Short mmCIF file of C-alpha atoms and ligand atoms in Angstrom, two decimals:
data_model
loop_
_atom_site.label_atom_id
_atom_site.label_comp_id
_atom_site.label_asym_id
_atom_site.label_seq_id
_atom_site.Cartn_x
_atom_site.Cartn_y
_atom_site.Cartn_z
CA MET G 805 0.00 0.00 0.00
CA SER G 806 1.14 3.51 -0.70
CA ARG G 807 2.77 5.38 2.12
CA GLY G 808 1.51 8.58 0.56
CA ARG G 809 -0.35 10.84 2.93
CA ARG G 810 -0.77 13.99 0.89
CA GLY G 811 -1.53 14.22 -2.78
CA THR G 812 -2.33 10.52 -3.06
CA PRO G 813 -5.70 9.80 -4.66
CA ILE G 814 -8.21 7.95 -2.54
CA ALA G 815 -8.23 4.31 -3.58
CA PRO G 816 -11.50 2.83 -4.82
CA ALA G 817 -13.30 0.78 -2.17
CA GLY G 818 -11.72 -2.64 -1.75
CA ARG G 819 -8.53 -1.69 -3.60
CA GLN G 820 -5.22 -0.47 -2.29
CA ALA G 821 -3.87 2.81 -3.58
CA ALA G 822 -1.04 2.32 -6.06
CA ALA G 823 2.39 2.73 -4.50
CA LEU G 824 4.29 5.88 -5.31
CA VAL G 825 7.70 5.02 -6.67
CA GLY G 826 10.62 6.80 -8.29
CA GLY G 827 11.73 6.18 -11.86
CA VAL G 828 15.03 7.20 -13.45
CA GLU G 829 16.01 7.22 -17.10
CA ALA G 830 19.78 7.43 -16.85
CA GLY G 831 21.18 8.55 -20.18
CA GLY G 832 24.52 9.73 -21.48
CA THR G 833 23.34 13.33 -21.88
CA LYS G 834 20.50 13.59 -19.34
CA PHE G 835 18.92 11.90 -16.36
CA VAL G 836 15.11 12.06 -16.33
CA CYS G 837 13.67 11.44 -12.86
CA ALA G 838 10.00 11.13 -11.96
CA VAL G 839 7.75 10.17 -9.07
CA GLY G 840 4.39 8.56 -9.64
CA ALA G 841 2.34 5.39 -9.86
CA SER G 842 2.24 5.18 -13.66
CA PRO G 843 3.20 7.33 -16.69
CA ASP G 844 -0.33 8.80 -16.58
CA ASP G 845 0.01 9.60 -12.90
CA LEU G 846 3.29 11.49 -12.54
CA ARG G 847 3.49 13.71 -9.44
CA ALA G 848 6.87 15.23 -10.25
CA ARG G 849 9.42 15.12 -13.05
CA VAL G 850 12.82 16.68 -13.62
CA VAL G 851 15.46 16.55 -16.34
CA LEU G 852 19.06 16.79 -15.08
CA PRO G 853 22.17 17.08 -17.26
CA THR G 854 24.63 14.17 -17.14
CA THR G 855 27.89 15.76 -15.96
CA THR G 856 30.15 14.01 -13.45
CA PRO G 857 28.82 11.03 -11.46
CA ALA G 858 29.21 12.91 -8.15
CA GLU G 859 27.33 15.98 -9.37
CA THR G 860 24.59 14.15 -11.27
CA LEU G 861 23.89 11.55 -8.57
CA ALA G 862 23.77 14.27 -5.90
CA ALA G 863 21.11 16.07 -7.96
CA VAL G 864 19.12 12.84 -8.44
CA ILE G 865 19.24 12.09 -4.71
CA ALA G 866 18.23 15.67 -3.82
CA PHE G 867 15.22 15.47 -6.15
CA PHE G 868 13.93 12.23 -4.65
CA ARG G 869 14.57 13.45 -1.08
CA ALA G 870 12.53 16.58 -1.75
CA GLN G 871 9.70 14.70 -3.47
CA SER G 872 9.65 12.02 -0.79
CA ALA G 873 9.25 14.70 1.88
CA ARG G 874 6.53 16.44 -0.15
CA LEU G 875 4.56 13.32 -1.09
CA GLY G 876 4.99 11.25 2.05
CA GLY G 877 7.52 8.59 1.10
CA LEU G 878 8.36 6.31 -1.81
CA ALA G 879 8.27 2.52 -1.95
CA ALA G 880 11.21 1.93 -4.30
CA ILE G 881 13.35 3.43 -7.07
CA GLY G 882 13.75 1.90 -10.52
CA ILE G 883 16.60 2.90 -12.84
CA GLY G 884 16.90 2.17 -16.54
CA SER G 885 20.46 3.11 -17.44
CA PHE G 886 22.97 3.32 -20.25
CA GLY G 887 25.56 0.61 -19.84
CA PRO G 888 27.09 -1.83 -19.92
CA LEU G 889 25.85 -2.66 -16.42
CA GLY G 890 26.69 -5.24 -13.78
CA LEU G 891 23.42 -7.09 -13.23
CA ASN G 892 24.60 -10.37 -11.71
CA PRO G 893 24.09 -10.30 -7.90
CA ALA G 894 26.97 -12.78 -7.51
CA GLU G 895 29.49 -10.35 -9.04
CA THR G 896 31.25 -7.48 -7.28
CA ASP G 897 30.17 -5.02 -9.97
CA PHE G 898 26.46 -5.66 -9.29
CA GLY G 899 24.52 -2.43 -9.65
CA HIS G 900 27.42 -0.63 -11.34
CA ILE G 901 27.86 0.99 -14.71
CA THR G 902 30.90 -1.02 -15.85
CA SER G 903 32.94 -0.49 -19.03
CA THR G 904 31.12 2.44 -20.63
CA PRO G 905 33.15 4.61 -23.02
CA LYS G 906 31.55 7.68 -21.36
CA PRO G 907 34.41 9.53 -19.61
CA GLY G 908 34.28 9.39 -15.81
CA TRP G 909 31.39 6.94 -15.64
CA GLN G 910 33.31 3.64 -15.61
CA ASN G 911 32.73 1.49 -12.51
CA VAL G 912 30.15 3.84 -10.94
CA ASP G 913 27.98 2.19 -8.27
CA LEU G 914 24.75 3.71 -9.56
CA ALA G 915 22.20 1.55 -7.73
CA GLY G 916 24.22 1.36 -4.51
CA ALA G 917 24.85 5.11 -4.23
CA ILE G 918 21.18 6.01 -4.76
CA GLY G 919 19.85 3.20 -2.56
CA ARG G 920 22.15 3.99 0.36
CA ALA G 921 21.46 7.72 0.23
CA LEU G 922 17.66 7.32 0.07
CA GLN G 923 17.45 4.16 2.19
CA LEU G 924 15.19 2.59 -0.43
CA PRO G 925 15.26 -0.63 -2.47
CA VAL G 926 16.58 0.04 -5.98
CA ALA G 927 15.96 -1.95 -9.17
CA LEU G 928 18.51 -1.38 -11.94
CA ASP G 929 18.33 -2.64 -15.51
CA THR G 930 19.40 -1.55 -18.96
CA ASP G 931 17.54 1.42 -20.41
CA VAL G 932 16.10 -0.87 -23.08
CA ASN G 933 15.04 -3.65 -20.71
CA ALA G 934 13.37 -0.98 -18.56
CA ALA G 935 11.60 0.49 -21.58
CA ALA G 936 10.47 -3.02 -22.55
CA LEU G 937 8.98 -3.49 -19.08
CA GLY G 938 7.18 -0.14 -19.35
CA GLU G 939 5.71 -1.12 -22.73
CA HIS G 940 4.66 -4.45 -21.22
CA ARG G 941 2.88 -2.79 -18.34
CA TRP G 942 1.32 0.23 -20.07
CA GLY G 943 2.13 0.25 -23.78
CA ALA G 944 2.43 -1.78 -26.98
CA ALA G 945 3.34 -5.12 -25.40
CA GLN G 946 0.46 -5.50 -22.95
CA GLY G 947 -0.73 -9.08 -22.69
CA LEU G 948 2.41 -10.57 -24.29
CA ASP G 949 5.09 -12.52 -22.46
CA SER G 950 7.85 -12.68 -25.11
CA PHE G 951 8.87 -9.65 -27.16
CA VAL G 952 11.80 -7.43 -28.08
CA TYR G 953 12.08 -3.66 -27.69
CA LEU G 954 14.66 -2.16 -30.04
CA THR G 955 15.78 1.46 -30.09
CA VAL G 956 17.50 2.84 -33.18
CA GLY G 957 19.09 6.16 -32.35
CA THR G 958 22.68 7.34 -32.17
CA GLY G 959 23.34 3.73 -31.17
CA ILE G 960 21.18 0.60 -31.28
CA GLY G 961 20.05 -1.28 -28.18
CA GLY G 962 17.50 -3.94 -27.42
CA GLY G 963 15.63 -5.24 -24.38
CA VAL G 964 14.08 -8.68 -24.25
CA MET G 965 11.22 -10.17 -22.30
CA ALA G 966 11.18 -13.96 -22.57
CA GLU G 967 8.23 -15.87 -21.11
CA GLY G 968 7.37 -13.09 -18.69
CA ARG G 969 10.88 -12.18 -17.48
CA LEU G 970 13.40 -9.63 -18.64
CA LEU G 971 16.32 -11.52 -20.13
CA HIS G 972 19.75 -11.04 -18.50
CA GLY G 973 21.71 -14.28 -18.79
CA LEU G 974 25.49 -13.84 -18.87
CA VAL G 975 25.27 -10.04 -18.57
CA HIS G 976 22.39 -8.66 -20.62
CA PRO G 977 21.53 -8.79 -24.32
CA GLU G 978 23.66 -6.59 -26.61
CA ILE G 979 21.39 -6.76 -29.63
CA GLY G 980 22.97 -3.73 -31.27
CA HIS G 981 26.26 -5.56 -31.62
CA MET G 982 25.10 -8.67 -33.47
CA ARG G 983 27.04 -9.38 -36.65
CA LEU G 984 25.31 -9.24 -40.01
CA PRO G 985 26.19 -10.20 -43.57
CA HIS G 986 27.80 -7.10 -45.12
CA ASP G 987 28.26 -6.90 -48.89
CA ARG G 988 31.22 -4.52 -49.14
CA GLN G 989 30.79 -4.14 -52.89
CA ALA G 990 27.24 -2.85 -52.51
CA ASP G 991 28.05 -0.92 -49.30
CA PRO G 992 31.74 -0.11 -48.88
CA PHE G 993 31.16 1.78 -45.58
CA ALA G 994 33.36 0.05 -42.99
CA GLY G 995 30.96 0.64 -40.09
CA ALA G 996 30.77 3.03 -37.15
CA CYS G 997 31.15 0.73 -34.12
CA ILE G 998 34.40 1.35 -32.27
CA PHE G 999 34.47 -2.29 -31.13
CA HIS G 1000 33.33 -4.20 -34.24
CA GLY G 1001 33.11 -1.86 -37.21
CA ASP G 1002 30.22 -3.38 -39.15
CA CYS G 1003 27.95 -4.88 -36.47
CA LEU G 1004 24.24 -3.93 -36.58
CA GLU G 1005 24.89 -0.67 -34.70
CA GLY G 1006 27.95 -0.02 -36.85
CA LEU G 1007 25.90 -0.34 -40.04
CA ALA G 1008 22.45 0.97 -39.10
CA SER G 1009 22.62 3.41 -36.16
CA GLY G 1010 21.98 7.11 -36.61
CA LEU G 1011 25.74 7.61 -36.31
CA ALA G 1012 26.35 5.09 -39.11
CA LEU G 1013 23.77 6.81 -41.33
CA ALA G 1014 25.37 10.20 -40.76
CA GLN G 1015 28.90 8.91 -41.41
CA ARG G 1016 27.99 6.88 -44.52
CA TRP G 1017 25.95 9.61 -46.22
CA ASN G 1018 27.58 12.71 -44.70
CA ALA G 1019 24.18 13.97 -43.55
CA PRO G 1020 22.02 13.37 -40.47
CA ALA G 1021 19.10 10.96 -40.92
CA GLN G 1022 16.44 13.67 -40.80
CA LEU G 1023 17.97 15.42 -43.84
CA LEU G 1024 17.84 12.33 -46.09
CA PRO G 1025 14.61 12.38 -48.16
CA PRO G 1026 12.36 9.27 -48.18
CA ALA G 1027 13.43 8.32 -51.74
CA HIS G 1028 17.15 8.41 -50.83
CA PRO G 1029 18.91 5.01 -51.25
CA ALA G 1030 20.02 5.33 -47.61
CA TRP G 1031 16.61 4.11 -46.45
CA ARG G 1032 16.52 0.96 -48.55
CA LEU G 1033 19.92 -0.01 -47.12
CA GLU G 1034 18.83 0.99 -43.60
CA ALA G 1035 15.69 -1.17 -43.86
CA HIS G 1036 17.80 -4.04 -45.21
CA TYR G 1037 20.17 -4.04 -42.20
CA LEU G 1038 17.51 -3.51 -39.55
CA ALA G 1039 15.39 -6.26 -41.13
CA LEU G 1040 18.37 -8.64 -41.04
CA GLY G 1041 18.66 -7.90 -37.33
CA LEU G 1042 14.93 -8.48 -36.78
CA ALA G 1043 14.96 -11.73 -38.78
CA ASN G 1044 17.81 -12.96 -36.55
CA LEU G 1045 15.79 -12.03 -33.45
CA VAL G 1046 12.72 -13.86 -34.78
CA CYS G 1047 14.84 -16.97 -35.36
CA THR G 1048 16.73 -16.87 -32.04
CA LEU G 1049 14.21 -15.53 -29.52
CA SER G 1050 10.83 -16.36 -31.09
CA PRO G 1051 9.29 -13.07 -29.95
CA GLN G 1052 5.53 -12.48 -30.17
CA ARG G 1053 6.14 -8.86 -31.19
CA LEU G 1054 8.96 -6.48 -32.15
CA LEU G 1055 8.81 -2.84 -31.01
CA LEU G 1056 10.99 -0.35 -32.86
CA GLY G 1057 11.63 3.08 -31.36
CA GLY G 1058 14.38 5.70 -31.26
CA GLY G 1059 15.22 8.79 -33.24
CA VAL G 1060 15.94 7.09 -36.58
CA MET G 1061 12.50 5.43 -36.50
CA ARG G 1062 10.86 8.87 -36.56
CA GLN G 1063 11.24 8.57 -40.36
CA ARG G 1064 7.72 7.27 -40.91
CA HIS G 1065 8.46 5.65 -44.28
CA LEU G 1066 11.05 3.34 -42.72
CA LEU G 1067 8.81 0.97 -40.73
CA PRO G 1068 6.85 -0.45 -43.75
CA MET G 1069 10.15 -0.98 -45.61
CA ILE G 1070 11.58 -2.88 -42.64
CA ARG G 1071 8.51 -5.14 -42.36
CA GLN G 1072 8.69 -6.13 -46.02
CA ALA G 1073 12.45 -6.69 -45.94
CA MET G 1074 12.16 -8.81 -42.77
CA LEU G 1075 9.54 -11.06 -44.37
CA ALA G 1076 11.74 -11.38 -47.45
CA HIS G 1077 14.76 -12.36 -45.31
CA LEU G 1078 12.70 -14.97 -43.42
CA ASN G 1079 11.41 -16.28 -46.77
CA GLY G 1080 8.34 -17.99 -45.34
CA TYR G 1081 10.25 -20.30 -43.05
CA VAL G 1082 8.84 -19.12 -39.69
CA ARG G 1083 5.16 -19.90 -39.98
CA ALA G 1084 2.91 -17.93 -37.62
CA SER G 1085 -0.22 -16.04 -38.63
CA SER G 1086 0.64 -13.06 -36.41
CA LEU G 1087 3.90 -12.69 -38.36
CA LEU G 1088 2.74 -13.52 -41.87
CA GLU G 1089 -0.77 -12.03 -41.86
CA ARG G 1090 -0.53 -9.22 -39.28
CA VAL G 1091 2.99 -7.93 -39.77
CA GLU G 1092 1.86 -4.30 -39.12
CA GLU G 1093 1.01 -5.40 -35.60
CA TYR G 1094 3.98 -7.75 -35.31
CA VAL G 1095 6.53 -5.00 -36.04
CA GLN G 1096 5.27 -1.74 -34.56
CA ALA G 1097 6.29 1.43 -32.75
CA PRO G 1098 6.31 1.64 -28.94
CA GLN G 1099 3.40 3.55 -27.41
CA LEU G 1100 4.83 5.43 -24.44
CA GLY G 1101 6.55 8.14 -26.48
CA GLU G 1102 8.92 10.50 -24.74
CA ASN G 1103 8.03 9.13 -21.31
CA ALA G 1104 9.08 5.58 -22.29
CA GLY G 1105 12.39 5.76 -20.47
CA VAL G 1106 11.12 7.07 -17.17
CA ALA G 1107 8.04 4.82 -17.41
CA GLY G 1108 10.48 1.92 -17.59
CA GLY G 1109 12.07 3.09 -14.34
CA LEU G 1110 8.65 3.27 -12.65
CA ALA G 1111 7.79 -0.23 -13.92
CA LEU G 1112 11.07 -1.62 -12.53
CA ALA G 1113 10.36 -0.01 -9.14
CA LEU G 1114 6.76 -1.26 -9.07
CA ALA G 1115 7.90 -4.82 -9.90
CA LEU G 1116 10.48 -4.63 -7.10
CA ASP G 1117 7.94 -3.23 -4.65
CA ARG G 1118 5.50 -6.04 -5.50
CA ARG G 1119 8.22 -8.68 -4.97
CA GLY G 1120 9.28 -7.01 -1.73
CA ARG G 1121 5.74 -7.21 -0.41
CA GLY G 1122 5.49 -10.87 -1.41
ZN1 ZN H 385 29.47 -3.27 -32.28
#
């Protein structure tokens, strides 16, 4: 039950009021923090610049302290963060941002620092796993138990829910770095990934688009050959996900996907790559539903944080 005393709506008879929790979208340029019970019920929200860990985390902690005092306490904090992250409780880097290329942010104990300062349970996951959980709870993946959330922006990342649980495994999925067939005669661009060159992110991220064509994605007109190639690579990635993870749906978000003509091209290319082998009516007959945009829009990241916190709070209360 919510510990809220002021500003908490009165619960309908026979139902407990929803717990107020904190959600954090921890990104490389900004931290979005919010307090609420759902993305439609936000009581406070702030956007903080990502500077040094000490400065940014102090601002995050100050925000939640102030809101907790104002609203009467929070049940938990959920953080969806850029990574890579330590998510194995048996490892010493659990709760940390680990080997990120972002200067100053290697080996930062993100979950521990916030949890200790606020004396609250903290759930940490990748930004994309968090966003997947938000879409599962409130958005385009409601009612499903196996799906993939992919974001195509400056980089490419993916979160996975498999049979009702967010997939972690060895560390966590790194969908953006899967290797793809790359015809160097048709596309001589060597790739933009600093680790692999021509992985999926290296070939199809917003950064790759900008480097290959010397123009940002939003300046390339719909008829430009860039988009056919972009759809080809993203569809190869999706076909691989269909074959390996057997998802019930694929959600595609991120800045590059704001080009509205791209999604239909990706669907058709994906079906061509699969060539009729995976036989499911939801894939073959309802591909517009099978490959679709997320629904939570610009609040997707912070909604993911709230969903992580609510899941933790529910587990904590048994
Ligand atoms: Zn890579």
